[in-house]
Coordinates of N, CA and C in Angstrom, one line a residue:
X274 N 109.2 219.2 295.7 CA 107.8 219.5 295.4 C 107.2 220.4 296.5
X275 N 106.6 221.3 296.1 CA 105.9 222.7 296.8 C 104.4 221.4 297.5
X276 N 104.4 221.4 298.6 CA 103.2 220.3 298.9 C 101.6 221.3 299.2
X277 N 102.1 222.3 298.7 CA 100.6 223.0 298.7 C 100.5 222.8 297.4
X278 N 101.0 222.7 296.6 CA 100.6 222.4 295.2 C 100.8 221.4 294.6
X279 N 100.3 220.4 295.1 CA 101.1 218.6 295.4 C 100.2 218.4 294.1
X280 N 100.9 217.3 293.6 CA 100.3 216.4 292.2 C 99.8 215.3 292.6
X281 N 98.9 214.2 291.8 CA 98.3 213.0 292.7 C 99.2 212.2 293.3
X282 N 99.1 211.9 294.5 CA 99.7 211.3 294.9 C 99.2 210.0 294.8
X283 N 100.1 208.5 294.7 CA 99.7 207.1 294.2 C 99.5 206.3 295.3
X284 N 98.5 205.2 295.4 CA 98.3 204.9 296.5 C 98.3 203.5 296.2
X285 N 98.1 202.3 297.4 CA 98.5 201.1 297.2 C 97.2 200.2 296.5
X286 N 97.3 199.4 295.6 CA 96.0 199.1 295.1 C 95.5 199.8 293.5
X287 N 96.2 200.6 293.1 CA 95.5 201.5 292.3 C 94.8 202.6 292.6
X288 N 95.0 202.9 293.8 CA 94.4 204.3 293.8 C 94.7 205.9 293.7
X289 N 94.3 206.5 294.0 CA 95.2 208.1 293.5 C 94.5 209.1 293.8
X290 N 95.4 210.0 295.1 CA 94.9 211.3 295.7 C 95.1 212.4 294.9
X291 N 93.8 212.8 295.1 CA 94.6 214.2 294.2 C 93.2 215.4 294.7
X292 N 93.7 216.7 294.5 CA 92.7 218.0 295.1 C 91.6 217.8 294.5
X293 N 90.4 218.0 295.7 CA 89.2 218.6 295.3 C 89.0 219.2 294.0
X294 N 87.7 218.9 292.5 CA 87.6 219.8 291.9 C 86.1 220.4 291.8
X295 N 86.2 221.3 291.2 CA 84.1 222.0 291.0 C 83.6 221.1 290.4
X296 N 83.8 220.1 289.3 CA 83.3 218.6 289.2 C 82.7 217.8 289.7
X297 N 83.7 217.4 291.2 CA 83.3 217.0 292.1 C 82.2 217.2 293.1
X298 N 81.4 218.0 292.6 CA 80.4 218.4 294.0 C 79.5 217.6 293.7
X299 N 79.0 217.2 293.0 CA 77.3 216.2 292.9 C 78.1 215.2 293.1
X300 N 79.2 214.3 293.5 CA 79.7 213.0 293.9 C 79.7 213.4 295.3
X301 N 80.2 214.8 295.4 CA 80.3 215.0 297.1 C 78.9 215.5 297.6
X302 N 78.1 215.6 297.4 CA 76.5 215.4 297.8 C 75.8 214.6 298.1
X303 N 75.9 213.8 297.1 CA 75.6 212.2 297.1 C 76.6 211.5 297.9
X304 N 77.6 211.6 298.3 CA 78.0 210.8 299.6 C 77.7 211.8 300.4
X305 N 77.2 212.6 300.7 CA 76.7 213.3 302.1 C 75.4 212.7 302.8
X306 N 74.6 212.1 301.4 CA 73.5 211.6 301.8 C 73.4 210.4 302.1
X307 N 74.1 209.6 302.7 CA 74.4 208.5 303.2 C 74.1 208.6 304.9
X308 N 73.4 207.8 305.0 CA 73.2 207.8 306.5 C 74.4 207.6 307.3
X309 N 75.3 206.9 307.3 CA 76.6 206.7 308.2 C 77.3 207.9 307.9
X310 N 77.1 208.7 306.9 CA 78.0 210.2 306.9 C 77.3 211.1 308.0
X311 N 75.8 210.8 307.8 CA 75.1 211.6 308.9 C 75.5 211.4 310.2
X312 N 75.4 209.7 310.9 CA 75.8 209.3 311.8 C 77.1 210.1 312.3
X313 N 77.9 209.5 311.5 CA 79.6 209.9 312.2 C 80.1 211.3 311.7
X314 N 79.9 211.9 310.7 CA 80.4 213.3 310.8 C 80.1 214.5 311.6
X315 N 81.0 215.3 311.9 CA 80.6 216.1 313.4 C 79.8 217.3 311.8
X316 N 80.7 217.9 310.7 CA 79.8 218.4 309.8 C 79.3 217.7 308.6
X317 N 78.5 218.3 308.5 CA 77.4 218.4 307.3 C 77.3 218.9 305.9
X318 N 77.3 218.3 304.7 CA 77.4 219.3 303.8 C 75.8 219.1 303.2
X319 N 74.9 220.0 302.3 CA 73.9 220.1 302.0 C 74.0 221.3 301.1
X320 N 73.1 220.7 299.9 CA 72.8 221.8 299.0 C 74.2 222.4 298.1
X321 N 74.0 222.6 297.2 CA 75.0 223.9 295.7 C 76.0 224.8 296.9
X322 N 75.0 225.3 297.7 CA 75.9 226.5 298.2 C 76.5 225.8 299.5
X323 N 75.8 224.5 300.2 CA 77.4 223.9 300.9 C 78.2 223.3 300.8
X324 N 77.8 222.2 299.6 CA 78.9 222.2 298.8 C 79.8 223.0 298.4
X325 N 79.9 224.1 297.7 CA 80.8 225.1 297.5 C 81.3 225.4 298.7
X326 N 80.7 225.9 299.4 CA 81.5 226.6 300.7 C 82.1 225.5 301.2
X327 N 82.1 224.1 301.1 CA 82.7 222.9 301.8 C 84.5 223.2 300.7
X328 N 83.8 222.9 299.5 CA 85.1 223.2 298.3 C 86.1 224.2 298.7
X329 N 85.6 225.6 298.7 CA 86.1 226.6 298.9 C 87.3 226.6 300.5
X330 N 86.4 226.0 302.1 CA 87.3 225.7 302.8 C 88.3 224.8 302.7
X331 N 88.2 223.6 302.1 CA 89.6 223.0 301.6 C 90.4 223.7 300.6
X332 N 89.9 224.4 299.5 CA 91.0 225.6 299.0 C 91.8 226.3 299.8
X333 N 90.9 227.0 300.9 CA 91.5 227.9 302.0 C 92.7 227.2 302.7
X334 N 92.4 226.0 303.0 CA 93.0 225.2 304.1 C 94.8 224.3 303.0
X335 N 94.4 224.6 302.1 CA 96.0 224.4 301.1 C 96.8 225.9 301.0
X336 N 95.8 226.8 301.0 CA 96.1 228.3 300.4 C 97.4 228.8 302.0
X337 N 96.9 228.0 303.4 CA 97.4 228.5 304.6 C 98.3 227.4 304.9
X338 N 98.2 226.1 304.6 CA 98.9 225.2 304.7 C 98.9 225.2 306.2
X339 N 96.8 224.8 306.5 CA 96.5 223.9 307.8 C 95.8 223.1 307.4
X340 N 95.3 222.8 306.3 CA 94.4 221.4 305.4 C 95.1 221.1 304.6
X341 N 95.4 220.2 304.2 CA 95.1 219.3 302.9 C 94.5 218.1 302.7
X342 N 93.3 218.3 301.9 CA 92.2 217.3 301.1 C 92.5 217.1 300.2
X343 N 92.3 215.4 300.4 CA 92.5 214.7 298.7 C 91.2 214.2 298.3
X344 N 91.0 214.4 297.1 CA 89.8 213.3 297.2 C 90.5 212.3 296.5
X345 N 90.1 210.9 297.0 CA 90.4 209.5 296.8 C 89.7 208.6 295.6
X346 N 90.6 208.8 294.7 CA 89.9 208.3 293.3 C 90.5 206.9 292.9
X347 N 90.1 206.1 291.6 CA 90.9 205.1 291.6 C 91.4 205.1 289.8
X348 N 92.3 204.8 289.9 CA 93.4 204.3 289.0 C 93.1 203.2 287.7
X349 N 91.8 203.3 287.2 CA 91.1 202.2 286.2 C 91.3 202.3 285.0
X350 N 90.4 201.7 283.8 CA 90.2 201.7 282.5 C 88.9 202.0 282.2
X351 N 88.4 201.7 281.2 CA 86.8 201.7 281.1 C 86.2 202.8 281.4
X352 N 84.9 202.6 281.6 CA 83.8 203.6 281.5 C 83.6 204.0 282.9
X353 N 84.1 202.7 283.6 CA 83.1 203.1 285.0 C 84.3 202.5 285.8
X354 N 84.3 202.6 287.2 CA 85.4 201.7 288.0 C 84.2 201.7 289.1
X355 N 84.8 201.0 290.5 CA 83.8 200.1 291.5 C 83.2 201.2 291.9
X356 N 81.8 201.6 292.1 CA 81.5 202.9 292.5 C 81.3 203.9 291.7
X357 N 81.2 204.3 290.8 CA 81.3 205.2 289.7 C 82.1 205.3 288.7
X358 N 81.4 206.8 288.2 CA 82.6 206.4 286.8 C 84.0 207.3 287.1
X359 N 84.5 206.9 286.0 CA 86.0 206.6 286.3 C 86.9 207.9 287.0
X360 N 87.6 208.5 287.9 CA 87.8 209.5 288.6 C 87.1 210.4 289.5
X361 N 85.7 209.3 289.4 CA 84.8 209.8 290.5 C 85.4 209.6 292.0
X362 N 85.1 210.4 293.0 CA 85.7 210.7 294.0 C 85.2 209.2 295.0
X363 N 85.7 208.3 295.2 CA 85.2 207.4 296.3 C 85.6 207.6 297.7
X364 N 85.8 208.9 298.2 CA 86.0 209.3 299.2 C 86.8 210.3 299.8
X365 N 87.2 210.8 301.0 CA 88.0 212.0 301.3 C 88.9 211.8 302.4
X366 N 90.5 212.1 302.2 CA 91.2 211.9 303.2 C 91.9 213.2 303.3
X367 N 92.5 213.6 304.6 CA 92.7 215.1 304.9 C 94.0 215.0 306.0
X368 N 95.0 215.6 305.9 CA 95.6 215.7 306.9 C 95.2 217.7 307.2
X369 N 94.8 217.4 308.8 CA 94.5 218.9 309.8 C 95.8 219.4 310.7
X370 N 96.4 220.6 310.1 CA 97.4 220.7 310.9 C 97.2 222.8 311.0
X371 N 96.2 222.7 312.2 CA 95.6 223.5 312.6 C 97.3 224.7 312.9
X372 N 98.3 224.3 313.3 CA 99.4 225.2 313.6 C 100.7 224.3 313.2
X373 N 100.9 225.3 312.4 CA 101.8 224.8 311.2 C 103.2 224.5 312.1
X374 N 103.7 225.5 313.1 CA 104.5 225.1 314.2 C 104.7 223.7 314.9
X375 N 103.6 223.5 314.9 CA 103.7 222.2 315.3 C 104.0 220.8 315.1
X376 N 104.5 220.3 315.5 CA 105.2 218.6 314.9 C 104.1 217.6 315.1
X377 N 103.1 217.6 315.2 CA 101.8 216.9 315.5 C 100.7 217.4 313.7
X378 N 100.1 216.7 313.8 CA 98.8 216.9 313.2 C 97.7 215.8 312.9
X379 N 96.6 215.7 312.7 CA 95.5 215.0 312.6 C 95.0 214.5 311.5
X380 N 94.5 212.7 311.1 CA 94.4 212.3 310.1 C 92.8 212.5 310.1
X381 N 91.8 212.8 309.1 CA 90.8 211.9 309.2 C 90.4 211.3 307.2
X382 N 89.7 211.0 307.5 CA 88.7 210.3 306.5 C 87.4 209.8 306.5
X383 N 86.6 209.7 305.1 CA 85.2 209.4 304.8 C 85.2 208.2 303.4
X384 N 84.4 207.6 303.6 CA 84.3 206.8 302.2 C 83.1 206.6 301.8
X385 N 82.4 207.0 300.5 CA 81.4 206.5 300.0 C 80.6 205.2 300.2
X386 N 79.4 204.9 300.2 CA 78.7 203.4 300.6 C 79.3 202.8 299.4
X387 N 79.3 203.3 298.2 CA 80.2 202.5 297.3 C 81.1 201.8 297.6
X388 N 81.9 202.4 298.0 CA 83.6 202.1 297.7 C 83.7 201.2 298.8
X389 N 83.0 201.1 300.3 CA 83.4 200.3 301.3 C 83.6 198.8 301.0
X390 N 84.3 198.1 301.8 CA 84.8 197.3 301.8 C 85.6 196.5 300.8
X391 N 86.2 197.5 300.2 CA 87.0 197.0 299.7 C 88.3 197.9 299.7
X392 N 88.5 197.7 301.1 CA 90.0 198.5 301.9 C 90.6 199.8 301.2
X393 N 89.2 200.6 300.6 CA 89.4 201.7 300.1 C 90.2 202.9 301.1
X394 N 89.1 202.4 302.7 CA 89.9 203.7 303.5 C 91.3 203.5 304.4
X395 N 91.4 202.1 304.5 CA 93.1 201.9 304.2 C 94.0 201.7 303.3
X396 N 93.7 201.8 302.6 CA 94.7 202.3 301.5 C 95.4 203.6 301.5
X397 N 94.0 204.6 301.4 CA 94.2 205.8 301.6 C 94.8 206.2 302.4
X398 N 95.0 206.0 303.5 CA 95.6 206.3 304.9 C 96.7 205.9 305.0
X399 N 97.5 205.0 304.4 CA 98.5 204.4 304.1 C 99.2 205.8 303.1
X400 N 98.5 206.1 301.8 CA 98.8 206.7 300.7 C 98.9 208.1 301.7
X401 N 98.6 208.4 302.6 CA 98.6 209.8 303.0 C 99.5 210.1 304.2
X402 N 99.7 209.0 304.9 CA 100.5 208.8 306.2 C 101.8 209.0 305.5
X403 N 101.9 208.4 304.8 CA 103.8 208.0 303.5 C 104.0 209.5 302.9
X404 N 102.7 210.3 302.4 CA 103.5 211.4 302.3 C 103.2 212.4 303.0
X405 N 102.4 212.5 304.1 CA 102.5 213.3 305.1 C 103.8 213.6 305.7
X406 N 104.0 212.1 306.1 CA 105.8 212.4 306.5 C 106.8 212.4 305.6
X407 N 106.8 211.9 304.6 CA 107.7 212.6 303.5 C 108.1 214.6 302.9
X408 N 106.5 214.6 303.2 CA 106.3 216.2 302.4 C 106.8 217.2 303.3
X409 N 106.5 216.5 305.0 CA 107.0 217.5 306.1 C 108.3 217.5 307.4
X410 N 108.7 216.7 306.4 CA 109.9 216.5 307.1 C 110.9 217.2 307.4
X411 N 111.0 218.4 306.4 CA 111.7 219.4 306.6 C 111.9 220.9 306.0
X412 N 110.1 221.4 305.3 CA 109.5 222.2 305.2 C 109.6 223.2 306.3
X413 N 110.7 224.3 306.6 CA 110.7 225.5 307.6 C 109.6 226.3 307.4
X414 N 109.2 226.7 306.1 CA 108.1 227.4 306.2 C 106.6 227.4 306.7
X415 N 106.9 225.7 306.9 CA 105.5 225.3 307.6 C 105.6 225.2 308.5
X416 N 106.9 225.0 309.3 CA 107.2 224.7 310.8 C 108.3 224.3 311.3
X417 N 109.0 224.5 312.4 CA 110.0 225.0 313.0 C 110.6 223.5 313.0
X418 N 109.8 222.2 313.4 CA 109.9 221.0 313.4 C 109.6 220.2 312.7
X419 N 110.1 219.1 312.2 CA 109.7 218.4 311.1 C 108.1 217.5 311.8
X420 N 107.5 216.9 310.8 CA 106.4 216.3 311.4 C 106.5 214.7 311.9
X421 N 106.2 215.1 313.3 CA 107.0 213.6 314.2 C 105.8 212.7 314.4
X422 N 104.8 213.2 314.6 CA 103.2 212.3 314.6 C 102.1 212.9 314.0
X423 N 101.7 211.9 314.2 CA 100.1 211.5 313.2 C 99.0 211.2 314.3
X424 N 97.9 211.6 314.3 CA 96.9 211.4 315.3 C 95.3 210.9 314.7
X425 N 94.4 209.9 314.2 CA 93.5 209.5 314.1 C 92.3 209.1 315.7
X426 N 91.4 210.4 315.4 CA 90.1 210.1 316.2 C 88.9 209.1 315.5
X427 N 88.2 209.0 317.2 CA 87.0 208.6 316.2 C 86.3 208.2 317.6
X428 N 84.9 208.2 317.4 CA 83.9 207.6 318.5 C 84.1 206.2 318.8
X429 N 84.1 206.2 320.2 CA 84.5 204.5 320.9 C 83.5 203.5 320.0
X430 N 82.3 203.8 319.6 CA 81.4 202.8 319.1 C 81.9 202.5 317.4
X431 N 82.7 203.4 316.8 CA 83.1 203.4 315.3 C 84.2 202.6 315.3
X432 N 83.8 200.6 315.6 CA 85.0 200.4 315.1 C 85.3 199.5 314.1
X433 N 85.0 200.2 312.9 CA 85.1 199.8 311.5 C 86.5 201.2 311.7
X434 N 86.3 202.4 312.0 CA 87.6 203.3 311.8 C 88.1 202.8 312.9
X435 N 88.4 202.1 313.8 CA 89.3 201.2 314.8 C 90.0 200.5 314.0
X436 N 89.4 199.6 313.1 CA 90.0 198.7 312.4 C 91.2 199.3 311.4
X437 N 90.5 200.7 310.8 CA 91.6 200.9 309.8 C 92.5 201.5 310.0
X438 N 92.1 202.4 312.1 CA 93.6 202.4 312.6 C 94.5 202.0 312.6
X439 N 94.0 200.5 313.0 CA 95.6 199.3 313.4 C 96.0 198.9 312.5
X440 N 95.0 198.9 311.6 CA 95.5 198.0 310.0 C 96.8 199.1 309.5
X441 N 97.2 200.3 309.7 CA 97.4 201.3 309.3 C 98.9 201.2 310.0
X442 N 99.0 201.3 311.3 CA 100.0 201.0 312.4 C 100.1 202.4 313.1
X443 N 98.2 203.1 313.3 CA 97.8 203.9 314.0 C 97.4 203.0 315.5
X444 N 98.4 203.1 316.5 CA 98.4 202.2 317.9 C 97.5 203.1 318.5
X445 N 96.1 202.4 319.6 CA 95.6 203.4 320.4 C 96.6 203.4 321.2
X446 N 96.2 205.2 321.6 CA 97.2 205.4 322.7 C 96.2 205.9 323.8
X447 N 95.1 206.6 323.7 CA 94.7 206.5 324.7 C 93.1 207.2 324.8
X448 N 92.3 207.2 325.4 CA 90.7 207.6 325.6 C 90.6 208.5 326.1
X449 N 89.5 209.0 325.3 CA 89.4 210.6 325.7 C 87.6 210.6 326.2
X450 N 87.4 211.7 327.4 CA 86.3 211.3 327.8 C 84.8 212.0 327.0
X451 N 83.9 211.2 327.3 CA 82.5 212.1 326.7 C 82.4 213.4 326.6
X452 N 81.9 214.5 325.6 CA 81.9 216.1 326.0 C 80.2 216.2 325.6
X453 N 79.4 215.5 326.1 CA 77.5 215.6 325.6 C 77.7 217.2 326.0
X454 N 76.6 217.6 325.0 CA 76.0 216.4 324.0 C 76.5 216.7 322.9
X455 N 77.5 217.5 322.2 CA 78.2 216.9 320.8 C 78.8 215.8 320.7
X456 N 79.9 215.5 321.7 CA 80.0 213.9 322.1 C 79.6 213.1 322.9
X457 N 78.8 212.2 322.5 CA 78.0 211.9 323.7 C 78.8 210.7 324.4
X458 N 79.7 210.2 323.4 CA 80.6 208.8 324.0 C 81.6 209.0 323.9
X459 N 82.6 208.5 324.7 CA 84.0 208.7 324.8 C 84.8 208.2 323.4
X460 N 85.9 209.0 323.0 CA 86.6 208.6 321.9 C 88.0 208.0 322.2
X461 N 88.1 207.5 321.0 CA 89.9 206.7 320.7 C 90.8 207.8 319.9
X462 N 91.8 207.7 320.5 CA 92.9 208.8 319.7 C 93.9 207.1 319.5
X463 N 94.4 207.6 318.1 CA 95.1 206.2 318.0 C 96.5 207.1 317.1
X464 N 97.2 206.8 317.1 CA 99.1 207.3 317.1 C 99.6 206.9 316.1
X465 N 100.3 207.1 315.0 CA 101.3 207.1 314.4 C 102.8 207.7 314.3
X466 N 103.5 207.4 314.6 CA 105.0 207.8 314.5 C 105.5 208.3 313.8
X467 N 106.6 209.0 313.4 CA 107.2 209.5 311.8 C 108.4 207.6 312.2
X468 N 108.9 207.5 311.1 CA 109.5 206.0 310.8 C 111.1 207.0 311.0
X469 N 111.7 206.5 311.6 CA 112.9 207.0 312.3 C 114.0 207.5 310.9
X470 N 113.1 206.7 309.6 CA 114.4 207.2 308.7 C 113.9 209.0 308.5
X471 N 112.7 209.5 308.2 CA 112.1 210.4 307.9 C 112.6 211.3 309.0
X472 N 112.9 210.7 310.2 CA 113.8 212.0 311.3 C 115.0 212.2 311.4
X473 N 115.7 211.0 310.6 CA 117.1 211.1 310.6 C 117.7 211.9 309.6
X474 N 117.3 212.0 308.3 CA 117.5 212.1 307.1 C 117.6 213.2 306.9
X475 N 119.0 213.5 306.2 CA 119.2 215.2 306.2 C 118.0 215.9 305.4
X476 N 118.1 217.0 305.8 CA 117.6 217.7 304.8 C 117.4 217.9 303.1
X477 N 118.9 217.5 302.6 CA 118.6 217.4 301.1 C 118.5 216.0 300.8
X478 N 118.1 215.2 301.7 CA 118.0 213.7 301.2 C 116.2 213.6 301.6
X479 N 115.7 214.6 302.7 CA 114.2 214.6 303.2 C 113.8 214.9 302.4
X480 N 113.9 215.8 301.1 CA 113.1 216.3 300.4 C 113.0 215.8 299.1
X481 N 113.8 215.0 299.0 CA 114.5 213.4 297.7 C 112.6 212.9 297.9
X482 N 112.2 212.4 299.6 CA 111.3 211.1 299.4 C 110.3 211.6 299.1
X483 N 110.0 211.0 298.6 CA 108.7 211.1 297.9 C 108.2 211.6 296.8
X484 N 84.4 202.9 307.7 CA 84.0 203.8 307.2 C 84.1 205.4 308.0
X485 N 84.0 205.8 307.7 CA 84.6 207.1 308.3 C 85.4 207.2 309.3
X486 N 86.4 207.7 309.6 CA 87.5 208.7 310.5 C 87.4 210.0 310.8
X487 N 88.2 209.6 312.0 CA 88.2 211.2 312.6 C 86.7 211.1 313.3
X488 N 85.5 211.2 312.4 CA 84.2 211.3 313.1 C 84.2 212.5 314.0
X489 N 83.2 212.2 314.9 CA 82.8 213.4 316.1 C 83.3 213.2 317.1
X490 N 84.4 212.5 317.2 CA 85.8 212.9 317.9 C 86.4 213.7 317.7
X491 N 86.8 213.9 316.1 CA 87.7 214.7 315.9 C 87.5 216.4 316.1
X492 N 86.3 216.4 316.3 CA 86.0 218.0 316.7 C 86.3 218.4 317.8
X493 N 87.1 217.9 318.5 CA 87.7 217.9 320.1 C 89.2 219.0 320.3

């Protein structure tokens, strides 16, 4: 499977990743206007036209294969599921891999006041971590190295995204200092591994498998 043109991906619980659509924008406005999105995101989306331009850069960022955004939907019957109706977006998970060379890249995430607490944004993270390292394990076109880690930020005081680190078997590894005033408090970088089979695994068998993160850390 071509992972710029990835299909939903299934996640634990019922849930199901799959691309941003023009549909989506008035669910992605209305979680913008949530105060803890204000709080913890380093950007902002507001209004028709930043919404679009928000849409448009996650197009860009599959089109280069240095983003991919899923929005995080769930898997129901009925009219409505927890949070909205049915395929409404209950949040956004993203792997950033700013240099496609590279064997590293960056997890984050957001979840709607809806959807919280009910291990929406671990799930997700789980659902994206499993095919992060599946989908790049040994993609040459995207990089010279298969993908060996996973990196989740977030502000020292956010730790509700602490929690969905470890829950995740994102280990802190280590603190990174204040940069005021965009950051005014020190952050957590917390670590994921590739699972030793995803490094071992030849080539034609690699390609067989398969509230907020990141925050104003992650703009570092």
């Amino acid at each position: 499977m071509d992972h710029r043109d990835a299909s939903a991906v299934p996640g634990p619980g019922g849930l199901r990743l799959r691309r941003w659509r023009e549909e989506d924008l008035p669910a992605l406005l209305e979680a913008y206007e949530d105060p803890a999105m204000r709080r913890w995101l380093a950007t902002q989306v507001s209004g028709a036209d930043g919404a679009a331009g928000w849409l448009e850069a996650q197009r860009r960022g599959w089109a280069t294969g240095t983003r991919f955004a899923f929005a995080v939907t769930e898997r129901v019957t009925g009219a409505r599921q927890e949070g909205g109706p049915v395929g409404a977006p209950l949040g956004n998970i993203v792997l950033k891999r700013p240099d496609p060379r590279n064997d590293r890249a960056e997890v984050g995430y957001w979840t709607t006041a809806a959807a919280r607490g009910r291990g929406v944004a671990s799930r997700a993270l789980t659902a994206l971590t499993d095919w992060a390292f599946a989908e790049f394990a040994e993609f040459a076109e995207f990089a010279e190295q298969g993908l060996t880690r996973l990196e989740l930020l977030h502000q020292v005081d956010n730790e509700a995204s602490c929690r969905v680190a470890e829950k995740c078997g994102y280990a802190l590894a280590r603190v990174i200092p204040a940069l005021p005033p965009d950051y005014p408090l020190d952050g957590h970088v917390h670590v994921r591994e590739a699972p030793p089979v995803a490094l071992s695994r030849p080539a034609g068998r690699r390609a067989e498998a398969a509230g907020t993160g990141g925050g104003r850390a992650s703009g570092r």
